Structure formats: structure tokens, C-alpha cells
PDB file of C-alpha atoms in Angstrom:
ATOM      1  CA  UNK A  94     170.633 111.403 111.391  1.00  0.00           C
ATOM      2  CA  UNK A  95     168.736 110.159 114.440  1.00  0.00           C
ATOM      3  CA  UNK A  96     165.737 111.496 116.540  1.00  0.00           C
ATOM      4  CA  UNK A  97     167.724 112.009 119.556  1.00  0.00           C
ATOM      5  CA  UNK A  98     169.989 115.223 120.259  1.00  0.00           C
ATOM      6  CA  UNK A  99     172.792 114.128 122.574  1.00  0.00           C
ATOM      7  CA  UNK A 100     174.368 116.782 125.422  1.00  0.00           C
ATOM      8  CA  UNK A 101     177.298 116.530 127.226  1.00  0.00           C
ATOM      9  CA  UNK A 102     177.183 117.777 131.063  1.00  0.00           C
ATOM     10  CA  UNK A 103     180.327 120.714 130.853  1.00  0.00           C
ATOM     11  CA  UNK A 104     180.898 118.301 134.961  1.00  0.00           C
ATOM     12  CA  UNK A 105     182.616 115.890 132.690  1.00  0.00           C
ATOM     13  CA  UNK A 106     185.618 118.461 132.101  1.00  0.00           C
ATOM     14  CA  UNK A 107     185.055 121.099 135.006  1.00  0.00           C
ATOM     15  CA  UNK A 108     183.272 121.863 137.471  1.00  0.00           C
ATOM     16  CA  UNK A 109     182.990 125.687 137.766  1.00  0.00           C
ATOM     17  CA  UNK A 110     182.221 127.763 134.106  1.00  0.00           C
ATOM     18  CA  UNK A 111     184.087 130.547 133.427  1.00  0.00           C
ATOM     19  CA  UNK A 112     185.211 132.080 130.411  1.00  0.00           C
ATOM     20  CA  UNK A 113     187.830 129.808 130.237  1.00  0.00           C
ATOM     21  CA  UNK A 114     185.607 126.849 129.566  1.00  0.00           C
ATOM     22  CA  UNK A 115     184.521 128.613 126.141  1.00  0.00           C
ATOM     23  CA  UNK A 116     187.053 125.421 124.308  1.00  0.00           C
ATOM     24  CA  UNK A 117     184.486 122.496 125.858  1.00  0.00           C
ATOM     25  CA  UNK A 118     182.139 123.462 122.972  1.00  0.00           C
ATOM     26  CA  UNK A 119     184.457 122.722 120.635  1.00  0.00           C
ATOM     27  CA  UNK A 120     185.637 119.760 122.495  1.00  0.00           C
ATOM     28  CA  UNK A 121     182.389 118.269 123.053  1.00  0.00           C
ATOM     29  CA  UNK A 122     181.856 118.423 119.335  1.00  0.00           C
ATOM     30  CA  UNK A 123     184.327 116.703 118.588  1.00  0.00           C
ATOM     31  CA  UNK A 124     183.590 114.041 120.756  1.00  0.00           C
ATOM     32  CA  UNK A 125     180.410 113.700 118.292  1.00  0.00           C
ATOM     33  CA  UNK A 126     177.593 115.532 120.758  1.00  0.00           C
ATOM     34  CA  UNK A 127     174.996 117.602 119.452  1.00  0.00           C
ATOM     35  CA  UNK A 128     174.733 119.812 122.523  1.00  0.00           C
ATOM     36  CA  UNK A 129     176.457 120.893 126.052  1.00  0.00           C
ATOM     37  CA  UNK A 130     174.700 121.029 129.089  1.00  0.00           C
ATOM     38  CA  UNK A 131     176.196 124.439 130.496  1.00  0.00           C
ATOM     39  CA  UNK A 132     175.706 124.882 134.833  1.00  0.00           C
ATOM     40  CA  UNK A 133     174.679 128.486 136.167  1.00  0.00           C
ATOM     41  CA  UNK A 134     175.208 127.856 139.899  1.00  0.00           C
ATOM     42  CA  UNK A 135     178.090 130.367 139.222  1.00  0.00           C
ATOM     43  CA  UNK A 136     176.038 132.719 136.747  1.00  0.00           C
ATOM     44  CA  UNK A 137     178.309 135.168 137.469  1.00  0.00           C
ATOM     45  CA  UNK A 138     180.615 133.711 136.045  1.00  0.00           C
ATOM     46  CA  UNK A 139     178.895 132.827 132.929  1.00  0.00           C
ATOM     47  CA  UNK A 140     178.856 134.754 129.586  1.00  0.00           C
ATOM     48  CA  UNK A 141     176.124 133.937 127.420  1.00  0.00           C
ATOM     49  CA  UNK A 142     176.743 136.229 124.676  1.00  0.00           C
ATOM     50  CA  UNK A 143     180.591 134.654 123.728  1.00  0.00           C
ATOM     51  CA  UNK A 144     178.727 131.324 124.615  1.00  0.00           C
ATOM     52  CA  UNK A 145     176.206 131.636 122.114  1.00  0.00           C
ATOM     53  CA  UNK A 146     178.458 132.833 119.128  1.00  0.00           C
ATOM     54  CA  UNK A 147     180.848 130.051 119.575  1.00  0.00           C
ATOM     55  CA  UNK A 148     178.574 127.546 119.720  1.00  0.00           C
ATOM     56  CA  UNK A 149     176.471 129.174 116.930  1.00  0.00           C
ATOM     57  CA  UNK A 150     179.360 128.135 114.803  1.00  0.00           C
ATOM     58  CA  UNK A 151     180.464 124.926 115.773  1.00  0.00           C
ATOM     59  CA  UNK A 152     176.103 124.140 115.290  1.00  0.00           C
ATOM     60  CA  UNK A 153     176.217 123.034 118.782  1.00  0.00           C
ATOM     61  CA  UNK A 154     173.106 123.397 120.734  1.00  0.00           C
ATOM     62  CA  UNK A 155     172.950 124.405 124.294  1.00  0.00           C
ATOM     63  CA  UNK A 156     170.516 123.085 127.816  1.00  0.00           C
ATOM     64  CA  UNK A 157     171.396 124.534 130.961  1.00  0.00           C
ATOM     65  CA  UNK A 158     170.590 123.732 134.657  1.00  0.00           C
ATOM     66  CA  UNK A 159     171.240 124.479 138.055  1.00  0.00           C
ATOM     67  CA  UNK A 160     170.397 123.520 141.615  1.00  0.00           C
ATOM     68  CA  UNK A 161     168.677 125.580 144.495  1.00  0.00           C
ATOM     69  CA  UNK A 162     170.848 126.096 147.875  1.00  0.00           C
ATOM     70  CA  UNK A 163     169.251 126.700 150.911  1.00  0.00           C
ATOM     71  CA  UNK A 164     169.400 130.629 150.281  1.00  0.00           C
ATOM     72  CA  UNK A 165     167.543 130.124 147.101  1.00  0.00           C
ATOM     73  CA  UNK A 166     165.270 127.481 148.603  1.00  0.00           C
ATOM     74  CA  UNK A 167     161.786 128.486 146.599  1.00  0.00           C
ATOM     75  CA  UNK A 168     160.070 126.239 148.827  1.00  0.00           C
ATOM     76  CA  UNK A 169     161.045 127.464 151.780  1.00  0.00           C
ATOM     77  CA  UNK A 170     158.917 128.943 154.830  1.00  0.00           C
ATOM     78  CA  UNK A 171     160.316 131.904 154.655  1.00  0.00           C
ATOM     79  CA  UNK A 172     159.185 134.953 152.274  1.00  0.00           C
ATOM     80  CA  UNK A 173     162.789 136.114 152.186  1.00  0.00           C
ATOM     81  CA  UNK A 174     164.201 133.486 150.767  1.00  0.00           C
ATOM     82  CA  UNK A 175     161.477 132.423 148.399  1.00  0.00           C
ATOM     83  CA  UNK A 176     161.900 135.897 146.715  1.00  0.00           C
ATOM     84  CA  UNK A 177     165.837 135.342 146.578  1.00  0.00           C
ATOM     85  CA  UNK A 178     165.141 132.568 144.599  1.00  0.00           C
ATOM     86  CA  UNK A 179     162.229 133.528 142.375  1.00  0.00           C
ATOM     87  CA  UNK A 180     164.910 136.223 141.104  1.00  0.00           C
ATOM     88  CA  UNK A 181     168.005 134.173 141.018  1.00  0.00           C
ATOM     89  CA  UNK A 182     165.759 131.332 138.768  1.00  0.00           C
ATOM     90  CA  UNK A 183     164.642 134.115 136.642  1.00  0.00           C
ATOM     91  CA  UNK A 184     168.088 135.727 136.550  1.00  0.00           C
ATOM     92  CA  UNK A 185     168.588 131.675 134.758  1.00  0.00           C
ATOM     93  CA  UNK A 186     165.981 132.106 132.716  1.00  0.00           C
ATOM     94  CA  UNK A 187     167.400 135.656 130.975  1.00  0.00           C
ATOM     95  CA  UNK A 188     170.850 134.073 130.782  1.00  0.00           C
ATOM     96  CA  UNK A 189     169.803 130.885 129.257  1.00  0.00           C
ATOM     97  CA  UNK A 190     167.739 132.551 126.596  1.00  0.00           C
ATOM     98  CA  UNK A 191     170.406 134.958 125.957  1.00  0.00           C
ATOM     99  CA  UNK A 192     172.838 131.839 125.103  1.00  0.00           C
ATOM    100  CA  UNK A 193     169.880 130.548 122.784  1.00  0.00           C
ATOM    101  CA  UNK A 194     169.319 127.836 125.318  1.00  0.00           C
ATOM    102  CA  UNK A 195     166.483 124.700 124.012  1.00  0.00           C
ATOM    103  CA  UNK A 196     165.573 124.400 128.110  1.00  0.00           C
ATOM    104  CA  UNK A 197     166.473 125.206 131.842  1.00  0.00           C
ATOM    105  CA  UNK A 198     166.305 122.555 134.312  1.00  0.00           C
ATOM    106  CA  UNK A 199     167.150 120.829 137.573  1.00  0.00           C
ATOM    107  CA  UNK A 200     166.560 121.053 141.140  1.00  0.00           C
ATOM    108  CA  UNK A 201     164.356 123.922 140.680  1.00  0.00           C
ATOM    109  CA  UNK A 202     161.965 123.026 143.426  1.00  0.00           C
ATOM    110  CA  UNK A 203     163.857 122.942 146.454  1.00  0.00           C
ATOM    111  CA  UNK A 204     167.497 123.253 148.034  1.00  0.00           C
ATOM    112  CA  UNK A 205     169.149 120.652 146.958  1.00  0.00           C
ATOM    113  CA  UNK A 206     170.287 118.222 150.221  1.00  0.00           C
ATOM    114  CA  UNK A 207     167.932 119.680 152.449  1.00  0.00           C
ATOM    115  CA  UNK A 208     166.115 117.376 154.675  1.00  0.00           C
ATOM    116  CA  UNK A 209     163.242 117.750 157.138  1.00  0.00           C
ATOM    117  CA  UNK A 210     162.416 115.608 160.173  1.00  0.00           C
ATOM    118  CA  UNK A 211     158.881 114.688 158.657  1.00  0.00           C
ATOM    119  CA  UNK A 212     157.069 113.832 155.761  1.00  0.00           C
ATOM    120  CA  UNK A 213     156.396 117.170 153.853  1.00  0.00           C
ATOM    121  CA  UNK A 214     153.434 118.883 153.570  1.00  0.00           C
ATOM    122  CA  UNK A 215     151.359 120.056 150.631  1.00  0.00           C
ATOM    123  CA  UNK A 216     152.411 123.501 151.710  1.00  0.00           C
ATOM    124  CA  UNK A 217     156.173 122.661 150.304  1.00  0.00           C
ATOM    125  CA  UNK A 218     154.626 121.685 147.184  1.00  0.00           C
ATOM    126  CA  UNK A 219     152.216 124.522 147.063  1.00  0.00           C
ATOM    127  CA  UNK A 220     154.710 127.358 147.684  1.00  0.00           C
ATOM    128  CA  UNK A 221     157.037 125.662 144.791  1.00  0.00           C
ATOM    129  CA  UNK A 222     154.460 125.425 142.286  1.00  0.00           C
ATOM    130  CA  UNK A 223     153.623 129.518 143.265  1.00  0.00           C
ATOM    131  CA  UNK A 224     157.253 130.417 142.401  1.00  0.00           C
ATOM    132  CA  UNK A 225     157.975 128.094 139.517  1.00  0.00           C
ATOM    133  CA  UNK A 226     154.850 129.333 137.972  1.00  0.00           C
ATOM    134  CA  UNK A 227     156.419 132.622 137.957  1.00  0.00           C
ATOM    135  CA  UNK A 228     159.346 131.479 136.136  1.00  0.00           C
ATOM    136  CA  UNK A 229     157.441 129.517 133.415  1.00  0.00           C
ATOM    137  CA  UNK A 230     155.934 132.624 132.714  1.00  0.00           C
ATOM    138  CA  UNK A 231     158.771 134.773 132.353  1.00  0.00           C
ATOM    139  CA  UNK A 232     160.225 132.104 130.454  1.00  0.00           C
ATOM    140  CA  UNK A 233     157.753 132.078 127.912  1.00  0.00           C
ATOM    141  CA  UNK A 234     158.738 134.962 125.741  1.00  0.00           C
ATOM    142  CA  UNK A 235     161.703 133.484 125.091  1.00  0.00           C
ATOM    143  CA  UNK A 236     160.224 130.104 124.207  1.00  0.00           C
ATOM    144  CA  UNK A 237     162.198 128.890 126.315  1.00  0.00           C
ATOM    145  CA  UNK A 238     161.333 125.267 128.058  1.00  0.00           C
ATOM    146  CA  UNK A 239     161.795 124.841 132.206  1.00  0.00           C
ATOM    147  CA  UNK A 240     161.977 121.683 133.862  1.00  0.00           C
ATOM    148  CA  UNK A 241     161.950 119.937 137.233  1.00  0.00           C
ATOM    149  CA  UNK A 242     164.176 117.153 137.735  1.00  0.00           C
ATOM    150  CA  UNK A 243     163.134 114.754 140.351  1.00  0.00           C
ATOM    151  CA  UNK A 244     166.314 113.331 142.397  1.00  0.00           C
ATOM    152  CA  UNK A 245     166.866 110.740 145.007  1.00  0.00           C
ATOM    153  CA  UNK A 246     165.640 110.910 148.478  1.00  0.00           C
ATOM    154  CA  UNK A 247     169.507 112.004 149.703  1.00  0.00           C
ATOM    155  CA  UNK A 248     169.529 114.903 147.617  1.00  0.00           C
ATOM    156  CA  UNK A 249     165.936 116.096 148.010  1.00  0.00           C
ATOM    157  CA  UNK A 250     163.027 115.525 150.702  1.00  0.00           C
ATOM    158  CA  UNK A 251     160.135 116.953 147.580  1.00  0.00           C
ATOM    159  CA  UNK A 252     160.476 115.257 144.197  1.00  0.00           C
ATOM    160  CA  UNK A 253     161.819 112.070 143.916  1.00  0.00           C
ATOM    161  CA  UNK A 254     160.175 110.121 141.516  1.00  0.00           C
ATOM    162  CA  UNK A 255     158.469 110.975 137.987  1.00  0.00           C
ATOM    163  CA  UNK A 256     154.865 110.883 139.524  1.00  0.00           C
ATOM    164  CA  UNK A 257     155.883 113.305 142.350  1.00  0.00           C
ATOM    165  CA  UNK A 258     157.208 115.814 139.256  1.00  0.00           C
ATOM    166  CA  UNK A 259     153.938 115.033 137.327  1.00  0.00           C
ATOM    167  CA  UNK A 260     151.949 116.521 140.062  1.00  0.00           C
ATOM    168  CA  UNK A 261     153.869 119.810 140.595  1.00  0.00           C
ATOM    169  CA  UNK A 262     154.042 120.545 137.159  1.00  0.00           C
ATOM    170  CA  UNK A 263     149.667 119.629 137.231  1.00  0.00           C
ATOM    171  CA  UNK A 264     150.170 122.406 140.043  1.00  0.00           C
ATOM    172  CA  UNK A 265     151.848 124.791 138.194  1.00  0.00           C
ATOM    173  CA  UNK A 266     149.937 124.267 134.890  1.00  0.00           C
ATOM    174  CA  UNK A 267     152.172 126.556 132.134  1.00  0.00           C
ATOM    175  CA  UNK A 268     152.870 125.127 128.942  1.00  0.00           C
ATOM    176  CA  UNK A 269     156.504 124.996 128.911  1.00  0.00           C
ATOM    177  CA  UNK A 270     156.965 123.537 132.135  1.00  0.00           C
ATOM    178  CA  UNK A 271     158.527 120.167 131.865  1.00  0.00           C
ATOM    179  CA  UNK A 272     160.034 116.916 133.506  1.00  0.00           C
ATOM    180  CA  UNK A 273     163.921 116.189 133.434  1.00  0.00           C
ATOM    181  CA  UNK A 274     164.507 112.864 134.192  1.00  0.00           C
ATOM    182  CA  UNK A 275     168.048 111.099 135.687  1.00  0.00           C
ATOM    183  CA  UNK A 276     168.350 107.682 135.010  1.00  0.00           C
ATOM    184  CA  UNK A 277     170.755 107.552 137.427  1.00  0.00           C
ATOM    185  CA  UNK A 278     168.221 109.018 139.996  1.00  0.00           C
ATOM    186  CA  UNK A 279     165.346 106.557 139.180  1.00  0.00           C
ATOM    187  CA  UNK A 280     167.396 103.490 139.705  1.00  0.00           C
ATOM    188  CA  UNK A 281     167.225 104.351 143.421  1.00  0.00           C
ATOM    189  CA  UNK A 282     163.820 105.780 143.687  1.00  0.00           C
ATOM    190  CA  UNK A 283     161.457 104.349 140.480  1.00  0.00           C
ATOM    191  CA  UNK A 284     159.979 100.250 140.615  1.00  0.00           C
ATOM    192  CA  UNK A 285     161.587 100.421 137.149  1.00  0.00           C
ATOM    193  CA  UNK A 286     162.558 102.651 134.446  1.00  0.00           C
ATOM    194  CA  UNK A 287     160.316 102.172 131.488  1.00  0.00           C
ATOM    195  CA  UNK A 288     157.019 102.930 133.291  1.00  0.00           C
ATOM    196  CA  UNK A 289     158.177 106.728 134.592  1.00  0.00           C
ATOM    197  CA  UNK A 290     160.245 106.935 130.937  1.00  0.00           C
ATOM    198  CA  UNK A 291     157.572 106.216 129.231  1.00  0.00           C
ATOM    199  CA  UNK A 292     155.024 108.449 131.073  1.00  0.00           C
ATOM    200  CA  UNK A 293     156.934 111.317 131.176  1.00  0.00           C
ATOM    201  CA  UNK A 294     157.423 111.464 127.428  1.00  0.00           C
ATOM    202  CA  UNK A 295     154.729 114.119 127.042  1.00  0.00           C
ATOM    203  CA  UNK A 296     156.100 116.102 129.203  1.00  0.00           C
ATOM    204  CA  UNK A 297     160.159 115.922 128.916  1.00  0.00           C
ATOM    205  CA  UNK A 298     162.398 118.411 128.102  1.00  0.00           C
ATOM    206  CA  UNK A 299     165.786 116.697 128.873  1.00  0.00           C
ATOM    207  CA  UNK A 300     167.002 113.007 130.149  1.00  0.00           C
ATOM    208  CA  UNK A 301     169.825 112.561 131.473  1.00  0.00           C
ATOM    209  CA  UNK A 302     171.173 108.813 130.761  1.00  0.00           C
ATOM    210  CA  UNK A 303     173.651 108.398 133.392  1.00  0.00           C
ATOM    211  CA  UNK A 304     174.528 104.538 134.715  1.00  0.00           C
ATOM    212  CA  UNK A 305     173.791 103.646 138.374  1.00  0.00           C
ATOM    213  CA  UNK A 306     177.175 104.659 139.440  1.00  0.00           C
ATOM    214  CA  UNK A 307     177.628 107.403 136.671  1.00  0.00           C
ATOM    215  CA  UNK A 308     180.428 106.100 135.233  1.00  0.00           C
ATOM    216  CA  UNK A 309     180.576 104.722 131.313  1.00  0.00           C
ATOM    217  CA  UNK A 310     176.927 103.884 130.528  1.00  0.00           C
ATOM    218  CA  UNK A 311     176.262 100.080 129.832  1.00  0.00           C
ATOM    219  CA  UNK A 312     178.560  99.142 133.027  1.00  0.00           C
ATOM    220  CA  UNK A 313     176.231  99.398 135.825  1.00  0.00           C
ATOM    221  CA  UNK A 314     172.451  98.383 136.713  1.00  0.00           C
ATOM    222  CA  UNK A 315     170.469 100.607 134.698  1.00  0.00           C
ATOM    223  CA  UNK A 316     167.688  99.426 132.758  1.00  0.00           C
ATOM    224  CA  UNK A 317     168.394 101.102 129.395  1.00  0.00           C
ATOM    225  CA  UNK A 318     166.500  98.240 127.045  1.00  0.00           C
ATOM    226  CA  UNK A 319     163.599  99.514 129.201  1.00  0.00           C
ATOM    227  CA  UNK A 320     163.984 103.124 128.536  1.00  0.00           C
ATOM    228  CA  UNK A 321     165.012 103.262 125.035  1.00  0.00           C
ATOM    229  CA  UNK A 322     162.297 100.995 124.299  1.00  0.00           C
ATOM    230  CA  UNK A 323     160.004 103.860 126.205  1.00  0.00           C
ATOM    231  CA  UNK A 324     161.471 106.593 124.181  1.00  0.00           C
ATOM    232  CA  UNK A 325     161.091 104.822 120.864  1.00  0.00           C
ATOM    233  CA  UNK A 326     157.283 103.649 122.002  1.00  0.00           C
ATOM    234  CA  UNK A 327     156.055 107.697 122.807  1.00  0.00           C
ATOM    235  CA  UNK A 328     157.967 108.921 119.495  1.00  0.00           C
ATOM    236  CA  UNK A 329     160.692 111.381 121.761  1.00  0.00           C
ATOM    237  CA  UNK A 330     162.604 113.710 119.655  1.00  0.00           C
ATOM    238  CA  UNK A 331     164.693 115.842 121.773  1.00  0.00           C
ATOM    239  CA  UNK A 332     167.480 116.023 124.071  1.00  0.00           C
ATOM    240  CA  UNK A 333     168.976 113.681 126.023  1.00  0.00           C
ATOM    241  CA  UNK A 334     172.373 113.847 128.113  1.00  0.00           C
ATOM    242  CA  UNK A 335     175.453 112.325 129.701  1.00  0.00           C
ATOM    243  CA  UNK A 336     176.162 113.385 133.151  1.00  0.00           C
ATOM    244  CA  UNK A 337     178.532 110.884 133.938  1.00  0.00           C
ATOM    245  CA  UNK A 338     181.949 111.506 135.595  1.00  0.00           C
ATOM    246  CA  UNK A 339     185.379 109.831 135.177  1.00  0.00           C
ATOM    247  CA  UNK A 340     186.548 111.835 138.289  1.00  0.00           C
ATOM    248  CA  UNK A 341     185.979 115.273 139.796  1.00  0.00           C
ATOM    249  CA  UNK A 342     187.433 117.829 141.506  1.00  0.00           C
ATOM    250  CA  UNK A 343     187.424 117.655 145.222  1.00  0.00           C
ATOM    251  CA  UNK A 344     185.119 121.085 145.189  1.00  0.00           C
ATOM    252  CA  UNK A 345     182.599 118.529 143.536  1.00  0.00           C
ATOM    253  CA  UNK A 346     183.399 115.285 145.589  1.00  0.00           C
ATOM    254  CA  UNK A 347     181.204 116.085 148.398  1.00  0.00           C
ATOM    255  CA  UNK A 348     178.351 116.800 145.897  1.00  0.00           C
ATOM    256  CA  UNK A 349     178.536 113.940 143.478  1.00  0.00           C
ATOM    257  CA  UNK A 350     179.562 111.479 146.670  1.00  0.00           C
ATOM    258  CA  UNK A 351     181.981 110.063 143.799  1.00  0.00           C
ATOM    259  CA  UNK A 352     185.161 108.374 145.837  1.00  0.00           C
ATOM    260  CA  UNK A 353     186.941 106.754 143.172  1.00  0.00           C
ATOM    261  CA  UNK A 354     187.996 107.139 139.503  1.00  0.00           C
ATOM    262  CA  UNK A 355     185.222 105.783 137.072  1.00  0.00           C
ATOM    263  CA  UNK A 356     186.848 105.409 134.088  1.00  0.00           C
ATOM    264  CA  UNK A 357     190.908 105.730 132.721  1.00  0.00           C
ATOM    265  CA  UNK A 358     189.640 109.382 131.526  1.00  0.00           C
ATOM    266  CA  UNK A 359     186.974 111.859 130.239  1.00  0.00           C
ATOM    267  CA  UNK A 360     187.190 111.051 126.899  1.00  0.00           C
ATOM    268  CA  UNK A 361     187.288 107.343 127.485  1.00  0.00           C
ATOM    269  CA  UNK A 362     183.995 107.613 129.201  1.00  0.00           C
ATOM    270  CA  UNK A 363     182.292 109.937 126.863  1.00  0.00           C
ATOM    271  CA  UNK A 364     183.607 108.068 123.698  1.00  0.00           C
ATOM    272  CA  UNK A 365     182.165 105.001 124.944  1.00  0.00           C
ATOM    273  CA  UNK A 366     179.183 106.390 126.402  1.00  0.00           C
ATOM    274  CA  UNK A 367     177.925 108.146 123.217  1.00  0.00           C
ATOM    275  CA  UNK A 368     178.560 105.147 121.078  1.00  0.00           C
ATOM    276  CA  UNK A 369     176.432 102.980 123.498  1.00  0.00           C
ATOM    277  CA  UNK A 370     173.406 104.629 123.707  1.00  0.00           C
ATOM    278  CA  UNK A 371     173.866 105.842 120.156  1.00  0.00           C
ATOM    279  CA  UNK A 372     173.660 101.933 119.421  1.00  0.00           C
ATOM    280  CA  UNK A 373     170.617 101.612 121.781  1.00  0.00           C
ATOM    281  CA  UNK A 374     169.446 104.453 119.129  1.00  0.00           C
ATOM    282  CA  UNK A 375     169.986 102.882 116.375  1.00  0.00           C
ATOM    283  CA  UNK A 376     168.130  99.636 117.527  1.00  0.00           C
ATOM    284  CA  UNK A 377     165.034 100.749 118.876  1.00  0.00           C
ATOM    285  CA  UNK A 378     164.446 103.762 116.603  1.00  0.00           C
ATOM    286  CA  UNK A 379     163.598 102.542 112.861  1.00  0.00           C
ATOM    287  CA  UNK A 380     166.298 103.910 110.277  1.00  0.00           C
ATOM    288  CA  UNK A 381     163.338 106.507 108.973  1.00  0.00           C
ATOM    289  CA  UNK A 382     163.232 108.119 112.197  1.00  0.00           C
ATOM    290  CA  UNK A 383     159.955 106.462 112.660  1.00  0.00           C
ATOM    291  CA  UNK A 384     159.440 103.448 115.900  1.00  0.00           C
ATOM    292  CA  UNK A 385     159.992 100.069 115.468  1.00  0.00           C
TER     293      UNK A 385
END
């Protein structure tokens, strides 16, 4: 058995979860993942407790994440809207641990596609790290880990690299507040991707491995000798994750910016994709579990 637990994003099949997306689990066991990644930018719409019994027993862990809208913005100027998100995030946090959820993570920070006309102030940063300290701590009776995933500089003006992430979560200073990286993220915004991999190690919670184009890994430009070779060096044992699409919906096209179909189907993609990184697995991690 290897070191690494592998998700699948629940994007790859829909792109809304509802009750009627209880069958993924199943599906993405079969399809030989470990764990789902389930989205709660509809919590409504999500049911934790028929979540966790199904995938209690299929054995399938879970991760969720989510992304903050300009309503929700926890960095924003405005008190209003700060406290709108500081309850929606720890509205996440009570629905994740009710699902038995390992962590909750994602553009946590900030409303994701916002842009400002200047370079931001420590007073983004500052009002952030107030909120998301909140949520750490009301995460932490559930043992439940939170993490900030830094994206590219189209999808967020705050965190874009792994350094940027390191110092918010220096800022916030809880124990279970972590870093989820995005390969496909760092290709645009990191010099390279074993440095950031490799420092974040400490600190990660959840990694998603998605190409430069998120299509089938091993197709596109990322690095992934580099970050395999990272994540065998600092000994990670925990979750990593396909968010990759073949296509989406057009409610997602806008979103994910993808245009065109990325692979003949979902299953094509994720087959492939989980057999090469498992293989990237297999040859940097030593057959003990221990690093080459």
C-alpha cells in the first residue's frame, strides 16, 4: 500500500452536489481512489450525514473545499461582509466534520476573481488572518485540518504563491492551519515546483496534482519529477488529489476558463491520471514506505 492517499475532485463528474451525487463515491472507488474531494459552495445542498455513511462503507475517505465570493469576501473592507463569511466558513467547518472530513480547504482568504487596482496592503492580509484564525479554532474540536490554497494571479490578487500562504498561516498561527497546494496553479506563479513542494511539506494538508492545462496528468508542462521527488525527500503521507477536467458544464466554463474537451471522457482521464502519478509513487517512494 503506498504513503500517498489519492482524492478525486467530485468537478470531474459534476459540478453542483446534491443528493443525487451520493453514486460518485462509489464510482470514484472504483476508479481505484482512496478519497473524494466533495465542494460546499452549494452547502445547502449538501448532506453530510448520508455522505458519511456511504462512504463509511465503501472505506472511502473524504476532503472538502470551497471558494469565497465577493459576499463572503473575509478580507474585505467591509465589517458586513467579513462576518458573512466568518459564518458561512464555519458553517464548512460543522459540515465537513459532520461528513468525517480529513481537511477543509481552498480559496479561504479572499473572493475568488476579485482584483484591485493596486498592490494590496498588509491590511488584506491582516483582516484574513483575523477571520481564518477564527475558523482554525472552531475547527479544532473536531480535529479537523483547514487550509489555504494559493492560486494564480487571475483568480486571486492575495495568495499566489507557497511563500505568500506561508506567511498568512505565520499570521494566523493555529495548529491545524495548513497549505493546499495546485500544481496546476504554481506552474504559472512558482520559479519551479520542487522548491514551494518541498517547503510546504510541513505544513500541507492536501495537493492537488493537476497538469498545466488540467487535463490527463503527464500531458502538459508540469514538473512532476520535481515534486514527487519533494514529497518523497520531506517523508509526506497524506492526501493528494486530481482536479483535472475532461469537460464541464457550461455553469463551470466561465470558472475553469476550460474551452475545449481535454480528454475522450472522465474515466479516460482519471484512469490514466491515477496510474501516472501512482507510477511516479511507486518510483520515488521506496517499496517499505520509507524514501529513496
Amino acid at each position: 500500500m503506498g504513503r500517498l492517499l489519492y482524492a478525486v475532485h467530485a468537478y470531474a463528474w459534476t459540478s453542483r452536489w446534491t443528493e443525487e451525487s451520493l453514486p460518485l463515491l462509489s464510482r470514484a472507488r472504483e476508479l481505484g481512489f482512496d478519497a473524494i474531494e466533495i465542494p460546499l459552495m452549494d452547502i445547502e445542498s449538501v448532506h453530510p450525514q448520508s455522505i458519511r455513511k456511504e462512504a463509511e462503507r465503501l472505506g472511502l475517505r473524504i476532503v472538502t473545499s470551497t471558494v469565497l465570493s465577493e459576499e463572503t469576501d473575509v478580507s474585505s473592507p467591509d465589517a458586513a461582509v467579513r462576518r458573512k463569511g466568518l459564518e458561512y466558513l464555519k458553517r464548512c467547518v460543522d459540515v465537513s466534520a459532520e461528513m468525517g472530513a480529513l481537511s477543509f480547504s481552498g480559496v479561504i482568504y479572499s473572493a475568488l476573481g476579485k482584483r484591485i487596482a493596486t498592490i494590496p496592503g498588509r491590511e488584506y492580509l491582516e483582516r484574513a488572518a483575523e477571520a481564518l484564525k477564527k475558523v482554525a479554532q472552531w475547527a479544532q474540536d473536531a480535529q479537523l485540518l483547514v487550509g489555504i490554497e494559493p492560486v494564480n494571479r487571475y483568480e486571486t490578487f492575495l495568495i499566489n504563491t507557497c511563500d505568500q500562504a506561508l506567511e498568512l498561516l505565520r499570521m494566523i498561527d493555529e495548529p491545524n492551519m495548513r497549505i493546499h497546494l495546485d500544481s496546476y496553479h504554481m506552474n504559472i506563479e512558482e520559479n519551479d515546483f520542487y522548491t514551494p513542494t518541498k517547503k510546504a511539506i510541513p505544513y500541507l494538508c492536501h495537493y492537488h496534482l493537476s497538469e498545466s492545462h488540467r487535463g490527463i496528468p503527464g500531458t502538459g508542462t508540469v514538473d512532476w519529477e520535481g515534486i514527487f521527488r519533494a514529497l518523497a525527500e520531506g517523508d509526506y503521507q497524506g492526501v493528494v488529489g486530481m482536479e483535472s477536467f475532461a469537460e464541464v458544464s457550461d455553469s463551470m466554463r466561465a470558472g475553469t476558463c476550460v474551452w475545449r474537451k481535454m480528454a475522450p471522457s472522465s474515466d479516460v482521464l482519471l484512469r490514466e491520471g491515477l496510474a501516472f502519478l501512482k507510477a511516479l509513487e511507486k518510483r520515488h517512494f521506496a517499496p517499505s514506505g520509507g524514501k529513496k
